[in-house]
Coordinates of C-alpha atoms and ligand atoms in Angstrom, one line a residue:
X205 CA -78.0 -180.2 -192.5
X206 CA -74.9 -178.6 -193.3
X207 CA -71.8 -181.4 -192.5
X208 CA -69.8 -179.6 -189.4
X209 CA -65.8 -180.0 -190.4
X210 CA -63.0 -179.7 -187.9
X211 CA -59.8 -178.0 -189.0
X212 CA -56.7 -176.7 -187.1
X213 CA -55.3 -173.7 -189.4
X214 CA -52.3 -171.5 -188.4
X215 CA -53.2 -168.3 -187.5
X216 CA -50.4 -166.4 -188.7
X217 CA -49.9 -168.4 -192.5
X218 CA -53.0 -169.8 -193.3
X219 CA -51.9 -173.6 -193.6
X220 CA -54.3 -176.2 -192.7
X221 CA -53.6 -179.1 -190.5
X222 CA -55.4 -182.5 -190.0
X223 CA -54.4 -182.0 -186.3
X224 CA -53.1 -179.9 -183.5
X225 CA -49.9 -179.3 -183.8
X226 CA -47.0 -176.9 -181.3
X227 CA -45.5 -175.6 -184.3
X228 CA -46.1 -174.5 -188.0
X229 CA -44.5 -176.3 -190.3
X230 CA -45.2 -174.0 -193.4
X231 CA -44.3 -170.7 -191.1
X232 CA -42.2 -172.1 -188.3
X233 CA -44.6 -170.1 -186.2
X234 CA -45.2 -171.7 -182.5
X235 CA -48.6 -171.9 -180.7
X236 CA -49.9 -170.5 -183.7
X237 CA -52.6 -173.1 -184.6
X238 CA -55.8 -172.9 -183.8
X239 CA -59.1 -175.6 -184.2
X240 CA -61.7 -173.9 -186.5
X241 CA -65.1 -175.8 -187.2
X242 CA -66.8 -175.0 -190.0
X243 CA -70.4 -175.8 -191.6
X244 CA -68.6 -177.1 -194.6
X245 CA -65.8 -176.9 -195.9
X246 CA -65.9 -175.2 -198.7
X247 CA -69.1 -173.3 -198.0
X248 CA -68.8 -169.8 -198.9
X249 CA -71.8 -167.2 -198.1
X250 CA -74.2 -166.5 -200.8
X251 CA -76.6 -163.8 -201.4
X252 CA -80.3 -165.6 -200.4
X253 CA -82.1 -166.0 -203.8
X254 CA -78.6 -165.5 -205.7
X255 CA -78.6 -166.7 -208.8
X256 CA -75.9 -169.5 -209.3
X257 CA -73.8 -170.5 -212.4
X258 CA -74.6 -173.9 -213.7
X259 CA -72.5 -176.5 -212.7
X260 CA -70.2 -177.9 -215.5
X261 CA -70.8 -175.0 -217.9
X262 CA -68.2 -174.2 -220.5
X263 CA -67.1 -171.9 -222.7
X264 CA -65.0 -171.8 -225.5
X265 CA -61.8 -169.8 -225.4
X266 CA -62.2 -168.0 -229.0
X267 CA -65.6 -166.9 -227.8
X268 CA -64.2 -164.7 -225.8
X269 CA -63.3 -161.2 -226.7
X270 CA -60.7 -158.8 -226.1
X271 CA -57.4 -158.8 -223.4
X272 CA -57.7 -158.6 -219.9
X273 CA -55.9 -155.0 -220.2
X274 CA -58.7 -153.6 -222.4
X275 CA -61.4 -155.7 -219.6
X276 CA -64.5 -153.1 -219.0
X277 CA -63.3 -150.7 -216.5
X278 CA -64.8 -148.0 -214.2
X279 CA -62.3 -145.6 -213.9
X280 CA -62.1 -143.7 -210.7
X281 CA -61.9 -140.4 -212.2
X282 CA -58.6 -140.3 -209.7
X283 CA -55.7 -140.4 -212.1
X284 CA -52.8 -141.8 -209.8
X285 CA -55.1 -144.5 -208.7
X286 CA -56.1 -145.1 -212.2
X287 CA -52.5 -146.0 -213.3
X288 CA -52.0 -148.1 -210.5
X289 CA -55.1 -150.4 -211.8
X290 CA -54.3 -150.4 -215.3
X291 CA -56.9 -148.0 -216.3
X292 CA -60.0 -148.1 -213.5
X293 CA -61.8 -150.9 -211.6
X294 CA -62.5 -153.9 -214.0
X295 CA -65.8 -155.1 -213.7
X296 CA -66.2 -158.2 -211.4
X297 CA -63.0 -157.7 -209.9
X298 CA -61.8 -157.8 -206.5
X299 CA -58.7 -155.8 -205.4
X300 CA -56.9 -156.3 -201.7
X301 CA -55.5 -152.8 -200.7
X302 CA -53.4 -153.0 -197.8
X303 CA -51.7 -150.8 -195.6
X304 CA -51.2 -149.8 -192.3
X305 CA -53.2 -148.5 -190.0
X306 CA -53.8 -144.5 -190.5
X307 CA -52.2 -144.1 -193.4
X308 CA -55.2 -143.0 -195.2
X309 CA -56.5 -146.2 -196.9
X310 CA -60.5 -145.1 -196.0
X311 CA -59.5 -141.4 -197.3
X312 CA -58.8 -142.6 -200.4
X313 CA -61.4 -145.5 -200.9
X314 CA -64.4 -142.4 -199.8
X315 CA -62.2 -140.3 -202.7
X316 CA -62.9 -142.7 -205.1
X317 CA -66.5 -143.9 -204.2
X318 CA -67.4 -140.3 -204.4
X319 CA -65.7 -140.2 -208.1
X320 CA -67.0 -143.1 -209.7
X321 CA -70.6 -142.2 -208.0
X322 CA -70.6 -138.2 -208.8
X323 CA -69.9 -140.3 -212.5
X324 CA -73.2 -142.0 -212.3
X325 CA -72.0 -145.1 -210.9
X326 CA -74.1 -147.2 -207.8
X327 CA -71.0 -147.0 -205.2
X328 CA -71.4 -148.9 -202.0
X329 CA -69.3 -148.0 -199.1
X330 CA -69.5 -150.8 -196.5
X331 CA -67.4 -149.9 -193.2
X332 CA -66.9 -152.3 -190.3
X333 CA -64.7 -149.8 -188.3
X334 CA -66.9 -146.5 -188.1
X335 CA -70.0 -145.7 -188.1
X336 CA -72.0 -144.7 -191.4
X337 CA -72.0 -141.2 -189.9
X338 CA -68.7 -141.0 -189.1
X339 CA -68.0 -141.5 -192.7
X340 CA -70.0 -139.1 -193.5
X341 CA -68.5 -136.4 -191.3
X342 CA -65.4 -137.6 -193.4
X343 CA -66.4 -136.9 -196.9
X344 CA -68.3 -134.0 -195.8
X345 CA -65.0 -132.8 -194.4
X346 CA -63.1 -133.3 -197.7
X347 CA -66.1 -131.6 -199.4
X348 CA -67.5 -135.1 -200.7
X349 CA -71.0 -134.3 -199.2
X350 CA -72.9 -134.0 -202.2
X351 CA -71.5 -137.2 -204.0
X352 CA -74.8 -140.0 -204.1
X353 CA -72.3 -143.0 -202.2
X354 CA -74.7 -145.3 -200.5
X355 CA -72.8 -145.9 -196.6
X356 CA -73.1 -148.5 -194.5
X357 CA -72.2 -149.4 -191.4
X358 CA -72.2 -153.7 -191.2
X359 CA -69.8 -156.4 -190.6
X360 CA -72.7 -159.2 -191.4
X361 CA -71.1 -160.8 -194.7
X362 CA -75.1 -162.3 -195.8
X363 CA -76.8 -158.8 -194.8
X364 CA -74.5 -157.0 -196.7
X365 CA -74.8 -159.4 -200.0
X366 CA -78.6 -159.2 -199.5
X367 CA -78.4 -155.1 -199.5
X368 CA -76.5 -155.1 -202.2
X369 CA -78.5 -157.5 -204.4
X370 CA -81.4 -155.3 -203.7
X371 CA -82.1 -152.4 -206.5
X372 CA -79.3 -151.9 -209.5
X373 CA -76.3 -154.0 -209.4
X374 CA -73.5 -152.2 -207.7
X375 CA -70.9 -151.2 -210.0
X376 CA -68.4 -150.4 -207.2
X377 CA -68.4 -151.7 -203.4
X378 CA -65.8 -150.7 -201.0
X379 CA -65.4 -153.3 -198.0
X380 CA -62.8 -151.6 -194.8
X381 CA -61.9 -153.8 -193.5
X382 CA -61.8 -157.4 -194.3
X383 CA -60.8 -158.0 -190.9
X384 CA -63.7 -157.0 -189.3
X385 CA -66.1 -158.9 -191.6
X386 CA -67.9 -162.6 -190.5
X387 CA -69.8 -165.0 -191.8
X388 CA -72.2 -168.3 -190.9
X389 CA -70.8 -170.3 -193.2
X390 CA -68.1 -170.7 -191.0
X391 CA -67.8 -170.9 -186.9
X392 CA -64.7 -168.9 -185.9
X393 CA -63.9 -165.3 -184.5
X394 CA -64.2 -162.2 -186.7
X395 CA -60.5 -161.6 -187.9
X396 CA -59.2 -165.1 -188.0
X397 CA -57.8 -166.4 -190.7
X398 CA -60.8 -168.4 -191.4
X399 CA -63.1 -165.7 -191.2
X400 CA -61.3 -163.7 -193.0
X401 CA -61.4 -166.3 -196.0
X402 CA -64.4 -167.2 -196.2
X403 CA -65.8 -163.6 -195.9
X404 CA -63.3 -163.0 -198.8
X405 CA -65.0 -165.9 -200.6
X406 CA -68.1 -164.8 -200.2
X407 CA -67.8 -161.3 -201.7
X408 CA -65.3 -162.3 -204.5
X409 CA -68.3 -165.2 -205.5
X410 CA -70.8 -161.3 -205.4
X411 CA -68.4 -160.0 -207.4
X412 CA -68.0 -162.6 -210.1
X413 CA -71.3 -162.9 -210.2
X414 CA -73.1 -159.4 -210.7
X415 CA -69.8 -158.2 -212.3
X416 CA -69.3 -155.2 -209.3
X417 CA -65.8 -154.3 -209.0
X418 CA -65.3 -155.0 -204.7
X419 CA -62.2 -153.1 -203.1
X420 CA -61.2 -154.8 -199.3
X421 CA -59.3 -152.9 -197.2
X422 CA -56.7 -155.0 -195.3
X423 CA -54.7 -153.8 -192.4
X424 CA -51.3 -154.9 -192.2
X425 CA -48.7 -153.8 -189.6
X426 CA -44.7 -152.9 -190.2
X427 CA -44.1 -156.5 -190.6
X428 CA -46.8 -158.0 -191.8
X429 CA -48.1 -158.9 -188.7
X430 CA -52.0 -159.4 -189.5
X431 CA -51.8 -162.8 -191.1
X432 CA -55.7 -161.6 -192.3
X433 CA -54.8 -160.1 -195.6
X434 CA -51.9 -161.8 -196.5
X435 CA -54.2 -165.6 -196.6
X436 CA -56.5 -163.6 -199.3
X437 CA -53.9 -162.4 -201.3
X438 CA -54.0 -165.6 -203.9
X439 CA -57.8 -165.0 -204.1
X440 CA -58.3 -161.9 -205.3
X441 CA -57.5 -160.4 -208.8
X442 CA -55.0 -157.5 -207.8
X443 CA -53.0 -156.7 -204.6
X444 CA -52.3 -153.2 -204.0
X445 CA -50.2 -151.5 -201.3
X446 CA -50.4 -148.1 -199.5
X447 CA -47.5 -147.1 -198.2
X448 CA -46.1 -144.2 -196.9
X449 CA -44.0 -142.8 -193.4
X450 CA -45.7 -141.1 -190.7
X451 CA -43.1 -138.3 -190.5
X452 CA -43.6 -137.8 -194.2
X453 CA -46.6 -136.3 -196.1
X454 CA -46.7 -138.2 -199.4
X455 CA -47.9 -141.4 -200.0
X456 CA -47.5 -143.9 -202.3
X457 CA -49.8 -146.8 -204.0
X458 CA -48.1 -149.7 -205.4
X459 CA -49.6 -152.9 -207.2
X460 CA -48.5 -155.9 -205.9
X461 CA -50.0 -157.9 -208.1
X462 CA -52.6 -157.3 -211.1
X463 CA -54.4 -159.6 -212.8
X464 CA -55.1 -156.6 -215.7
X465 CA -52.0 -154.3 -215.5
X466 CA -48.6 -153.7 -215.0
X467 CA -47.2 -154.2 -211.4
X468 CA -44.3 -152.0 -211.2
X469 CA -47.1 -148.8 -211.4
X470 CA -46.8 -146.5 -208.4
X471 CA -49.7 -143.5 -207.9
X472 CA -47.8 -140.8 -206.0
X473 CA -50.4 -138.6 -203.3
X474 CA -50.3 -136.3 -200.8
X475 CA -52.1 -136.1 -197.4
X476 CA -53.3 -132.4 -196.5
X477 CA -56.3 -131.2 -195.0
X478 CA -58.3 -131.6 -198.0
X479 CA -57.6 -135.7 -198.4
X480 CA -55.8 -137.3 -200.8
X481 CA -54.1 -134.9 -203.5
X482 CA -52.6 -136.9 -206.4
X483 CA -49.3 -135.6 -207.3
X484 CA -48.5 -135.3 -211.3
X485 CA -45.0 -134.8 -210.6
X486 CA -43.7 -136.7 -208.3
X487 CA -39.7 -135.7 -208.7
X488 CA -40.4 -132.0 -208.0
X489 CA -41.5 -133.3 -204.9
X490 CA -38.4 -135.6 -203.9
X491 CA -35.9 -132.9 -205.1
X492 CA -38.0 -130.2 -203.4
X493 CA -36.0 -129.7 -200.5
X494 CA -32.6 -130.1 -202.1
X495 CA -28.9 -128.6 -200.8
X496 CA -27.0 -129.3 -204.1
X497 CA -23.8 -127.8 -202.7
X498 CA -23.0 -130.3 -199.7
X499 CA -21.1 -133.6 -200.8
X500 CA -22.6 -137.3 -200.8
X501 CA -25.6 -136.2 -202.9
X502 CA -26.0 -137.3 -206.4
X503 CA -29.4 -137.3 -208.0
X504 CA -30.7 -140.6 -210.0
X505 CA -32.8 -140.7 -212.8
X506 CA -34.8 -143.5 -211.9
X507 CA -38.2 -145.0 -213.1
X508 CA -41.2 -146.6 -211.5
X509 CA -42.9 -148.4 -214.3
X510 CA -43.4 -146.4 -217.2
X511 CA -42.6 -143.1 -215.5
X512 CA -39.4 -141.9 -214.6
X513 CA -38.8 -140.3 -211.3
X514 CA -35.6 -138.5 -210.3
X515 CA -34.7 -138.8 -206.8
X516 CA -31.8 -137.7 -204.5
X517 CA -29.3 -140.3 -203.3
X518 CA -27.3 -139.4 -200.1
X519 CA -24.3 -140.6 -198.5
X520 CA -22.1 -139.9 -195.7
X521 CA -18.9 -141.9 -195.3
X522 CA -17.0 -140.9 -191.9
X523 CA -14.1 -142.6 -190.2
X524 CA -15.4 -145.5 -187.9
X525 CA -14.5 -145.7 -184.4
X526 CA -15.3 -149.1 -184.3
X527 CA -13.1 -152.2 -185.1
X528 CA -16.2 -153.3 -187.5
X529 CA -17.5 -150.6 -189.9
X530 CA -21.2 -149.6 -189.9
X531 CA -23.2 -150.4 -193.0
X532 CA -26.5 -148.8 -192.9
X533 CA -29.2 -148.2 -195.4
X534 CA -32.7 -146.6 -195.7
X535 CA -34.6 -146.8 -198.9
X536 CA -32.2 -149.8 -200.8
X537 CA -31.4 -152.7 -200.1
X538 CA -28.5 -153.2 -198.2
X539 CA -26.8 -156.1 -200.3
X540 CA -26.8 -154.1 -203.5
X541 CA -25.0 -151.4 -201.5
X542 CA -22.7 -154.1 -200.0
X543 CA -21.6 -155.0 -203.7
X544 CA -21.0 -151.3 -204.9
X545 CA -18.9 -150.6 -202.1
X546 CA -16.8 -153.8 -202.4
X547 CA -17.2 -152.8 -206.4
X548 CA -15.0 -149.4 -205.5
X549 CA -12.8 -150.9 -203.2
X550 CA -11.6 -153.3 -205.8
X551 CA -12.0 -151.7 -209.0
X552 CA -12.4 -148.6 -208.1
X553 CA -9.3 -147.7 -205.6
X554 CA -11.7 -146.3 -203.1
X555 CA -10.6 -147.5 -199.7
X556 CA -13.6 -147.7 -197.4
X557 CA -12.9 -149.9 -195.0
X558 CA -12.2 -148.0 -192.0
X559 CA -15.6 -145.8 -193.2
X560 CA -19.0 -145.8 -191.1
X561 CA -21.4 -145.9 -194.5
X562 CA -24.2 -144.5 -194.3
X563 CA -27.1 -144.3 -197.1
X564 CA -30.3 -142.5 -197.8
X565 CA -32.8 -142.2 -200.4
X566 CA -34.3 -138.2 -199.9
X567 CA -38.0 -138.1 -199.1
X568 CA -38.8 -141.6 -197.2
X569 CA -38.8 -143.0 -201.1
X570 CA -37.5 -146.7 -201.8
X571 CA -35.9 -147.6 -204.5
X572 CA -35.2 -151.5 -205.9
X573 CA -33.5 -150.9 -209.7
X574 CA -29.8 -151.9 -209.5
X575 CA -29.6 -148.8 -212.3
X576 CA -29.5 -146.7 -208.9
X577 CA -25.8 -148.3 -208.4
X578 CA -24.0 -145.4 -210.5
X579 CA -25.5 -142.9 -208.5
X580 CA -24.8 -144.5 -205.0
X581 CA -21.1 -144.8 -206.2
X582 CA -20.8 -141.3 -206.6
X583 CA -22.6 -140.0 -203.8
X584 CA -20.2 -142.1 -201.5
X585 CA -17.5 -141.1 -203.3
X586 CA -18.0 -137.6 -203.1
X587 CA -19.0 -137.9 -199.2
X588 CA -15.3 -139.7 -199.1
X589 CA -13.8 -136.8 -201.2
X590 CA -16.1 -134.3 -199.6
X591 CA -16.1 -133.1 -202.9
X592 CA -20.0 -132.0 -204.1
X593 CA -21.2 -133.4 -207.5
X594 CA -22.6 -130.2 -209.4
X595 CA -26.0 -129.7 -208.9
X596 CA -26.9 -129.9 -212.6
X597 CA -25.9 -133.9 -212.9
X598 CA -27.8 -136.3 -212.8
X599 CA -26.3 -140.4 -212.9
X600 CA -27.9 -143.2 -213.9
X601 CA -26.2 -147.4 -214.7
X602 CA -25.8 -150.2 -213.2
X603 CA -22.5 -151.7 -211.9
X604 CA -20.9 -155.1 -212.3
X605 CA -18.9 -157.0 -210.4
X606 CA -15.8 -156.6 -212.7
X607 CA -16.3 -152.5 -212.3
X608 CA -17.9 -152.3 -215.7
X609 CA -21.1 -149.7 -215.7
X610 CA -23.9 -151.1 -217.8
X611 CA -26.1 -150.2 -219.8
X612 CA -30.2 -149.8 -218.6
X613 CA -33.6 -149.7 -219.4
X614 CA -35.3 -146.6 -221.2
X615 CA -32.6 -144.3 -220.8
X616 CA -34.1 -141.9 -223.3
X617 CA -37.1 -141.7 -220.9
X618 CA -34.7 -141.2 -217.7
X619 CA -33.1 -138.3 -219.7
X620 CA -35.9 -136.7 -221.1
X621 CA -37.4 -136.0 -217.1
X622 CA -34.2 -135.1 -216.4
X623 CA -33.7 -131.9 -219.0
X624 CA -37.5 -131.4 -218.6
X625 CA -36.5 -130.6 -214.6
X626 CA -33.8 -128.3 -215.6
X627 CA -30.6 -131.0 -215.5
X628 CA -28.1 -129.8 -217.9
X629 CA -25.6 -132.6 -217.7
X630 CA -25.7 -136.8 -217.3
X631 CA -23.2 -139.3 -216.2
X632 CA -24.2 -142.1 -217.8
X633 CA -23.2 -145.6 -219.1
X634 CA -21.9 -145.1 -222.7
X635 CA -24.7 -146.9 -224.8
X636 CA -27.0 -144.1 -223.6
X637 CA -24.3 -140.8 -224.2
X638 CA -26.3 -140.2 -227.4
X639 CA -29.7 -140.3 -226.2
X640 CA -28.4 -137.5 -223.2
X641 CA -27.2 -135.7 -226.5
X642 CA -30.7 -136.5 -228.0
X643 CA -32.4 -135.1 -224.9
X644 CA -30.5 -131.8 -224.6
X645 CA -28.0 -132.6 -222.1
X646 CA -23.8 -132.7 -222.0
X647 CA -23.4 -136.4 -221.9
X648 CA -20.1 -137.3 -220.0
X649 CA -20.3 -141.2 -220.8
X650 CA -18.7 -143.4 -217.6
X651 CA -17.1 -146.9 -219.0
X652 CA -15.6 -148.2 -215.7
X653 CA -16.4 -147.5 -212.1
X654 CA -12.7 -145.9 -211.8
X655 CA -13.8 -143.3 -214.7
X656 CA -16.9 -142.2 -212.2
X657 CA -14.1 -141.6 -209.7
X658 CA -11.9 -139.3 -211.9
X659 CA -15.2 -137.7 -213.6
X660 CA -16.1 -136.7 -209.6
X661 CA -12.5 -135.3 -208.8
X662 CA -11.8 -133.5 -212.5
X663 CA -15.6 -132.2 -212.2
X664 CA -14.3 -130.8 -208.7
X665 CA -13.3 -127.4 -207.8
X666 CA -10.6 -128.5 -205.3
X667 CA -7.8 -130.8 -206.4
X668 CA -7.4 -133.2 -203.6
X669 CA -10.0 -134.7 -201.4
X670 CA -10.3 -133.7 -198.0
X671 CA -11.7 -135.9 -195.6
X672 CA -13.7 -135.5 -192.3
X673 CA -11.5 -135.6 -189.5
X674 CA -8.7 -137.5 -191.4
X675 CA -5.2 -136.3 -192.6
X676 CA -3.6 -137.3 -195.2
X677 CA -2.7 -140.8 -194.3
X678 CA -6.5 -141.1 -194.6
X679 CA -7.4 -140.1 -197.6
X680 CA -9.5 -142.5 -198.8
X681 CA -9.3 -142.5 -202.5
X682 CA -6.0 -143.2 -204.1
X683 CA -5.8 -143.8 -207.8
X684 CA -6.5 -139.9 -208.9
Ligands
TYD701 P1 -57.5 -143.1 -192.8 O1 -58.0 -142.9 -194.2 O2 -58.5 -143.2 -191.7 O3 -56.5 -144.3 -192.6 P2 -56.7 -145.8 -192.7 O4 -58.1 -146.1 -193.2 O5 -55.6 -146.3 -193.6 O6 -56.5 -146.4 -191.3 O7 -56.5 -141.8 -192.5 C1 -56.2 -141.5 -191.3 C2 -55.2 -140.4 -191.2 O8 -55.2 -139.5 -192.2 C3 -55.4 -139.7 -189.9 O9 -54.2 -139.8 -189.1 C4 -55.6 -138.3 -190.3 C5 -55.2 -138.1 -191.7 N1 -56.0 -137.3 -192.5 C6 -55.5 -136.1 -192.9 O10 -54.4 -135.7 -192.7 N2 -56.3 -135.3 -193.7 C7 -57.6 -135.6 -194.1 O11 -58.3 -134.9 -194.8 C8 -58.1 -136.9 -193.6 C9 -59.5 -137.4 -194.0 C10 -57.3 -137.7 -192.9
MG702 MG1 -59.7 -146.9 -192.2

């Protein structure tokens, strides 16, 4: 007979406790601990008859052949999602996807079950929210109907590993969602952490062994909430996130971690009525809507991974009412912004003190390079100034504390998508004035932060700034 084992694990981090206890001491979360018995403890569901690796069994290292980036993949014949995994679904791998709900997690999963099946490929769509016909309404609805995906409506973690041992090894099996999946190896309620980890276990052992590549679908809320996905993360080979904003229509797929690619990938789609459409280009889209002749916008030439993405950075700086200025910031992170505003005030002349600041990246887009810095300066200046940058600039560098800009990362890259877009000119850190040459643009190198401030007002058609609803007394910029 199985041995019964009694644990108490938190509920919201996963850490396991010999006892009860009021209050997490990994988390600091209270009433957060639950008891959980389990068969035993590291019993995992297996498929009946399954065949098992020999204990003990070793194998040399040189034996082995290849990388884990050139692993056998199946691509998913979806190219944005493709460069997100390094190159398609590696077989025997497990990847968490994660996202909130309704952001279209099971649209694209169905998108690529449909691909990599329609490609010859047994594809295995396992739902524990809806019911098989539901999903079939779905892909019949994004014109999937014909595609030979094999659905299935079960949350039973042993009947599903028996179904899919029957017939041809599965070469792809999508799971949504991990949350709703149990097991008998363990006793505890579906969604609980220790559900949730032992289903995990069970279908990552499946996939190791039969060398399917298994997708989960975890939902996670704003912040974070579901403790379910997060206590799987360490298990499986590659974390990926959807994310997106409800009032926007793009969406974007990041890897948060990848056993066999890069992590700083992002796969760019959009959500219309026919599904998920990948978008090539995803600057046309951030720039789409674009006023170039209002101040406090300056456009970065950014990169996400290995593909650069221009984006629009906007500012407005406005006299504060208030005896502490407002700081706010949507789409960067507000200590970096923190810095490049104490940067201009010291180095720069660029009084902002008595300024409500307030900062945007266009689109719903997030940005984390501190190459950004450059353009932020300049769209704040300019909302100071009220003086608009022309719309054929583009900025790129990042700023140090002694007012220096620096020099970054595949500039030639940056500049290339920027001339390819129609830029003409690039305010840049001086290392990279050559490759703007190099790229077909007029490169107007910036040493200091204080030359980006003279470069806005000489670039200017009007002489002196004028500010918002301040006089002269006001003006916030003083050293040009
Ligand atoms: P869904 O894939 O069910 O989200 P998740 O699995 O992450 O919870 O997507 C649900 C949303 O997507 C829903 O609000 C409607 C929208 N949607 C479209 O706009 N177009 C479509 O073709 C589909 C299938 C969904
Ligand atoms: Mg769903």
């Amino acid at each position: 007979m199985a041995k019964r084992t009694t644990s108490f694990i938190c509920q919201a981090c996963g850490a396991v406790y010999q006892r009860w206890q009021g209050r997490c001491e990994a988390c600091g979360e209270w009433n957060s601990i639950a008891e959980e018995v389990s068969n035993d403890a590291h019993a995992a569901p297996v498929a009946s008859g399954g065949a098992r690796l020999k204990k003990g069994r070793v194998i040399p290292l040189e034996g082995l052949s290849g990388t884990p980036m050139d692993a056998p993949r199946l691509p998913s014949a979806i190219a944005e999602l493709d460069r997100v995994t390094g190159g398609g679904f590696v077989r025997g791998s497990v990847i968490l996807l994660g996202g909130e709900p309704g952001i279209g997690k099971s649209t694209l999963l169905i998108q690529a079950a449909a691909a990599t099946a329609l490609a010859g490929a047994r594809s295995v769509y396992i739902s524990g929210e809806e019911s098989a016909g539901q999903v079939r309404l779905r892909a019949q609805r994004l014109g999937l109907g014909g595609a030979p995906v094999e659905l299935a409506a079960e949350t039973h973690v042993e009947d599903i590993l028996a179904t899919l041992s029957a017939g041809t090894p599965p070469r792809l099996v999508i799971i949504d969602s991990i949350q709703t999946m149990w097991t008998d190896a363990v006793e505890a309620a579906p969604g609980t952490v220790t559900q949730v980890r032992a289903a995990a276990q069970g279908l990552i052992r499946f996939a190791k062994t039969t060398g399917a590549a298994i997708i989960l679908v975890g939902h996670v809320t704003k912040d974070g909430q579901i403790a379910g996905p997060r206590v799987v993360e360490h298990m499986v080979d590659a974390v990926m996130s959807f994310e997106g904003d409800a009032s926007h229509h793009f969406r974007i797929l990041r890897a948060v971690k990848n056993r066999f690619g890069a992590t700083d990938e992002i796969g760019v789609f959009e959500m219309g009525s026919q599904g998920l459409v990948e978008v090539p280009n995803p600057s046309a889209l951030f720039l789409g809507a674009r006023d170039a002749s209002v101040s406090g916008t300056a456009v970065y030439a950014g990169m996400e991974g290995t593909r650069p993405m221009l984006v629009e950075i906007q500012a407005l700086v406005t006299p504060t009412a208030l005896g502490t200025p407002r700081r706010a910031v949507v789409g960067w992170d507000q200590n970096r912004l923190a810095m490049v505003l104490a940067v201009l005030e010291a180095r720069g002349g660029v009084r902002l003190g008595q300024h409500d600041v307030y900062m945007n990246v266009a689109g719903g887009f997030r940005i984390s390079e501190p190459a950004a810095d450059l353009a932020v300066a300049a769209a704040l200046v300019s909302s100071l100034a009220d003086l608009p940058i022309p719309p054929e600039t583009t900025l790129f560098g990042e700023i140090s504390l002694s007012g220096l800009v620096r020099p970054v990362p595949l500039a030639p890259a940056r500049l290339k998508e920027a001339a390819k877009l129609g830029f003409g000119e690039a305010l840049v850190p001086e290392g990279a004035a050559e490759a703007a040459r190099q790229a077909g643009l007029t490169a107007r190198p910036v040493q200091r932060i204080a030359d980006l401030v003279a470069e806005i007002a000489g670039g200017a058609p009007r002489a002196r700034p004028r500010i918002a609803g301040g006089g002269k007394a006001q003006s916030g910029v003083d050293d040009w």
